[in-house]
């Protein structure tokens, strides 16, 4: 049981480049979300999904795009990378409803992104 | 807007020295308060969910409690392996996502 798998683990981009951060889970979780973690800022929500075909914006969505065509995958796209997007990105998934509380949200190991 | 404030930002303890971490929250309809542990370079690891005031949960040397305005994570006789950042988060009723505090970095020295 792999849990939540994020790739790549590290990435360096030049300003203006685009890329996709991959997130896959094998637990049949309905909920998936993307957070970024910056020093002194805590975890902030970028985008989230409550099921395949349904996505919505979080607290800091600008410059990012998401789609969810399957239950398992929830990729995060950086459209035109900027130095302000240098951060550690975490994907998380959970069951819906009471299951989200009972079992918590499972996080991936993160992608450390540097934009130069 | 949901708000979560954790204190202290950092805490250094000697092995065996018990203490508590605080999480104050403001949320319109609490669906759950979550505690996570995060080790350097890793993703957060789920510890507990608390749902209502007066509830308590325990796991090894950790005990989490909840009131209507705050939650405490009590650490009894900590060991060096308890060193980590502890994160608190709330989930609002009707929402699927979490709002996190900035965390408390705990260092336990032998």
Tab-separated table of C-alpha atoms in Angstrom:
chain	number	residue	atom	x	y	z
A	1	UNK	CA	0.000	0.000	0.000
A	2	UNK	CA	1.916	3.041	-1.265
A	3	UNK	CA	-0.360	5.778	0.189
A	4	UNK	CA	0.189	9.178	-1.457
A	5	UNK	CA	3.014	9.325	-3.989
A	6	UNK	CA	4.444	12.630	-5.162
A	7	UNK	CA	6.901	13.117	-7.998
A	8	UNK	CA	9.399	14.576	-8.466
A	9	UNK	CA	10.952	14.983	-5.000
A	10	UNK	CA	13.131	17.905	-6.098
A	11	UNK	CA	12.916	20.288	-9.046
A	12	UNK	CA	14.680	23.440	-10.179
A	13	UNK	CA	12.898	25.628	-12.717
A	14	UNK	CA	13.776	28.796	-14.505
A	15	UNK	CA	11.402	31.739	-14.303
A	16	UNK	CA	8.706	31.384	-16.930
A	17	UNK	CA	8.988	27.625	-17.344
A	18	UNK	CA	5.977	25.405	-16.775
A	19	UNK	CA	5.790	22.010	-15.106
A	20	UNK	CA	3.430	19.510	-13.528
A	21	UNK	CA	3.756	18.119	-10.029
A	22	UNK	CA	2.316	14.633	-9.888
A	23	UNK	CA	0.222	13.201	-7.053
A	24	UNK	CA	-1.271	9.714	-6.947
A	25	UNK	CA	-3.038	7.803	-4.175
A	26	UNK	CA	-4.051	4.162	-4.023
A	27	UNK	CA	-6.467	4.312	-1.084
A	28	UNK	CA	-9.601	5.175	-3.082
A	29	UNK	CA	-9.871	8.486	-1.231
A	30	UNK	CA	-12.474	10.937	-2.493
A	31	UNK	CA	-10.824	14.104	-1.166
A	32	UNK	CA	-7.502	15.367	-2.506
A	33	UNK	CA	-5.764	18.691	-1.970
A	34	UNK	CA	-2.561	20.568	-2.616
A	35	UNK	CA	-0.743	22.665	-0.008
A	36	UNK	CA	2.409	24.705	-0.101
A	37	UNK	CA	4.635	25.088	2.954
A	38	UNK	CA	6.849	28.119	3.404
A	39	UNK	CA	8.984	29.084	6.427
A	40	UNK	CA	6.928	31.062	8.915
A	41	UNK	CA	3.730	30.655	6.865
A	42	UNK	CA	2.588	27.154	7.678
A	43	UNK	CA	0.667	24.997	5.217
A	44	UNK	CA	-1.571	26.944	2.831
A	45	UNK	CA	-4.213	25.420	0.591
A	46	UNK	CA	-3.748	25.878	-3.158
A	47	UNK	CA	-6.490	23.764	-4.795
A	48	UNK	CA	-8.656	20.875	-3.743
A	49	UNK	CA	-11.020	18.249	-5.112
A	50	UNK	CA	-13.922	16.369	-3.546
A	51	UNK	CA	-14.087	13.806	-6.338
A	52	UNK	CA	-13.221	13.056	-9.945
A	53	UNK	CA	-14.202	15.941	-12.199
A	54	UNK	CA	-14.658	18.408	-9.307
A	55	UNK	CA	-12.021	20.949	-8.293
A	56	UNK	CA	-12.020	24.264	-6.460
A	57	UNK	CA	-9.641	27.002	-5.395
A	58	UNK	CA	-8.067	27.327	-1.994
A	59	UNK	CA	-6.335	30.210	-0.257
A	60	UNK	CA	-3.443	30.741	-2.734
A	61	UNK	CA	-4.540	29.486	-6.204
A	62	UNK	CA	-2.944	32.114	-8.469
A	63	UNK	CA	-0.376	30.695	-10.878
A	64	UNK	CA	-1.545	27.107	-10.424
A	65	UNK	CA	-3.958	24.886	-12.267
A	66	UNK	CA	-5.445	21.491	-11.399
A	67	UNK	CA	-7.664	18.844	-12.911
A	68	UNK	CA	-8.935	15.523	-11.637
A	69	UNK	CA	-9.892	13.047	-14.315
A	70	UNK	CA	-9.558	9.956	-12.084
A	71	UNK	CA	-10.009	9.227	-8.381
A	72	UNK	CA	-6.331	8.321	-8.057
A	73	UNK	CA	-4.537	11.275	-9.655
A	74	UNK	CA	-4.497	15.003	-8.873
A	75	UNK	CA	-1.719	16.817	-10.762
A	76	UNK	CA	-0.752	20.425	-10.007
A	77	UNK	CA	0.385	22.554	-12.942
A	78	UNK	CA	2.558	25.625	-12.680
A	79	UNK	CA	1.698	27.710	-15.698
A	80	UNK	CA	4.655	30.137	-15.739
A	81	UNK	CA	6.964	29.644	-12.766
A	82	UNK	CA	7.940	32.633	-10.632
A	83	UNK	CA	10.497	32.874	-7.799
A	84	UNK	CA	7.558	33.404	-5.383
A	85	UNK	CA	6.526	29.820	-6.121
A	86	UNK	CA	9.702	28.474	-4.562
A	87	UNK	CA	8.287	26.250	-1.818
A	88	UNK	CA	7.666	22.732	-0.640
A	89	UNK	CA	4.458	21.309	-2.094
A	90	UNK	CA	2.412	18.642	-0.377
A	91	UNK	CA	-0.455	16.597	-1.733
A	92	UNK	CA	-2.966	15.112	0.716
A	93	UNK	CA	-5.916	12.765	0.432
A	94	UNK	CA	-8.674	11.471	2.687
A	95	UNK	CA	-11.976	9.651	2.818
A	96	UNK	CA	-15.067	11.832	2.690
A	97	UNK	CA	-17.307	12.653	5.620
A	98	UNK	CA	-16.612	11.018	8.945
A	99	UNK	CA	-13.812	8.971	7.421
A	100	UNK	CA	-11.771	12.132	6.991
A	101	UNK	CA	-11.838	12.655	10.718
A	102	UNK	CA	-11.454	9.059	11.775
A	103	UNK	CA	-8.447	8.340	9.593
A	104	UNK	CA	-7.079	11.827	9.047
A	105	UNK	CA	-5.646	13.199	5.875
A	106	UNK	CA	-2.682	11.276	4.421
A	107	UNK	CA	0.139	13.435	3.103
A	108	UNK	CA	2.747	12.683	0.506
A	109	UNK	CA	6.434	13.234	1.156
A	110	UNK	CA	6.489	16.522	-0.747
A	111	UNK	CA	8.117	18.150	-3.763
A	112	UNK	CA	10.782	20.747	-3.060
A	113	UNK	CA	10.630	23.310	-5.872
A	114	UNK	CA	13.121	26.086	-6.502
A	115	UNK	CA	12.455	28.731	-9.152
A	116	UNK	CA	15.491	30.734	-10.223
B	1	UNK	CA	-12.294	33.106	8.121
B	2	UNK	CA	-10.900	30.182	10.067
B	3	UNK	CA	-7.832	30.925	12.178
B	4	UNK	CA	-5.428	28.638	13.991
B	5	UNK	CA	-2.689	29.962	16.268
B	6	UNK	CA	-0.090	27.690	17.828
B	7	UNK	CA	2.190	28.498	20.723
B	8	UNK	CA	4.989	28.471	21.490
B	9	UNK	CA	6.698	28.636	18.091
B	10	UNK	CA	9.557	26.561	19.463
B	11	UNK	CA	10.072	24.566	22.641
B	12	UNK	CA	13.184	22.933	23.988
B	13	UNK	CA	12.807	20.260	26.679
B	14	UNK	CA	15.092	17.946	28.535
B	15	UNK	CA	14.321	14.254	28.235
B	16	UNK	CA	11.629	13.418	30.789
B	17	UNK	CA	10.483	17.042	31.185
B	18	UNK	CA	6.730	17.101	30.515
B	19	UNK	CA	5.050	20.077	28.858
B	20	UNK	CA	2.117	21.183	26.701
B	21	UNK	CA	1.661	22.729	23.289
B	22	UNK	CA	-1.250	25.069	22.666
B	23	UNK	CA	-3.537	25.459	19.653
B	24	UNK	CA	-6.100	28.280	19.728
B	25	UNK	CA	-8.708	28.278	17.005
B	26	UNK	CA	-11.560	30.261	15.537
B	27	UNK	CA	-13.852	28.404	13.175
B	28	UNK	CA	-17.476	28.716	12.189
B	29	UNK	CA	-18.711	25.245	13.041
B	30	UNK	CA	-15.937	22.845	14.049
B	31	UNK	CA	-16.053	19.539	12.182
B	32	UNK	CA	-12.775	18.325	13.668
B	33	UNK	CA	-9.486	19.483	15.143
B	34	UNK	CA	-6.458	17.579	13.887
B	35	UNK	CA	-2.959	17.126	15.283
B	36	UNK	CA	-0.074	16.141	13.024
B	37	UNK	CA	3.611	15.454	13.548
B	38	UNK	CA	6.112	16.520	10.881
B	39	UNK	CA	9.735	15.398	10.764
B	40	UNK	CA	12.276	17.410	8.739
B	41	UNK	CA	12.031	16.726	5.017
B	42	UNK	CA	8.852	14.660	5.370
B	43	UNK	CA	5.126	15.142	5.050
B	44	UNK	CA	2.846	15.601	8.062
B	45	UNK	CA	1.843	12.390	9.854
B	46	UNK	CA	-1.639	12.116	11.360
B	47	UNK	CA	-1.857	11.818	15.149
B	48	UNK	CA	-5.381	12.616	16.379
B	49	UNK	CA	-8.769	14.068	15.508
B	50	UNK	CA	-10.894	15.671	18.238
B	51	UNK	CA	-14.512	16.520	17.582
B	52	UNK	CA	-16.081	18.122	20.644
B	53	UNK	CA	-15.165	20.011	23.795
B	54	UNK	CA	-14.091	17.712	26.604
B	55	UNK	CA	-12.790	15.005	24.306
B	56	UNK	CA	-9.345	13.521	24.957
B	57	UNK	CA	-7.190	11.104	22.951
B	58	UNK	CA	-3.905	9.448	23.833
B	59	UNK	CA	-1.079	7.816	21.936
B	60	UNK	CA	2.044	6.702	23.775
B	61	UNK	CA	3.442	9.834	25.489
B	62	UNK	CA	0.996	12.203	23.757
B	63	UNK	CA	-2.436	13.279	24.960
B	64	UNK	CA	-4.628	15.741	23.105
B	65	UNK	CA	-7.489	17.638	24.723
B	66	UNK	CA	-10.094	20.006	23.338
B	67	UNK	CA	-12.105	22.950	24.661
B	68	UNK	CA	-14.408	25.295	22.750
B	69	UNK	CA	-11.529	27.664	21.975
B	70	UNK	CA	-8.311	25.692	22.154
B	71	UNK	CA	-6.610	22.342	22.129
B	72	UNK	CA	-3.593	21.161	24.071
B	73	UNK	CA	-1.082	18.501	23.158
B	74	UNK	CA	0.419	17.219	26.385
B	75	UNK	CA	3.753	15.445	26.144
B	76	UNK	CA	4.584	13.285	29.156
B	77	UNK	CA	8.206	12.326	29.850
B	78	UNK	CA	9.330	13.094	26.295
B	79	UNK	CA	12.189	11.296	24.584
B	80	UNK	CA	14.572	12.641	21.918
B	81	UNK	CA	12.604	10.774	19.250
B	82	UNK	CA	9.613	13.016	20.043
B	83	UNK	CA	11.543	15.919	18.512
B	84	UNK	CA	9.525	17.190	15.529
B	85	UNK	CA	7.219	19.984	14.456
B	86	UNK	CA	3.674	19.523	15.701
B	87	UNK	CA	0.906	20.948	13.550
B	88	UNK	CA	-2.665	21.740	14.504
B	89	UNK	CA	-5.460	22.099	11.937
B	90	UNK	CA	-9.218	22.606	11.907
B	91	UNK	CA	-11.885	21.437	9.517
B	92	UNK	CA	-15.078	23.462	9.194
B	93	UNK	CA	-18.447	21.799	8.920
B	94	UNK	CA	-19.390	21.338	5.267
B	95	UNK	CA	-15.825	21.674	4.029
B	96	UNK	CA	-13.355	19.021	2.927
B	97	UNK	CA	-10.111	20.864	3.625
B	98	UNK	CA	-7.997	21.804	6.620
B	99	UNK	CA	-6.728	25.168	7.908
B	100	UNK	CA	-3.364	24.797	9.580
B	101	UNK	CA	-1.490	26.685	12.254
B	102	UNK	CA	2.194	27.477	11.767
B	103	UNK	CA	3.322	24.697	14.067
B	104	UNK	CA	5.421	24.255	17.195
B	105	UNK	CA	8.963	22.988	16.743
B	106	UNK	CA	9.815	20.679	19.642
B	107	UNK	CA	13.382	19.693	20.489
B	108	UNK	CA	13.969	17.128	23.234
B	109	UNK	CA	17.539	16.877	24.443
B	110	UNK	CA	18.958	13.717	26.078
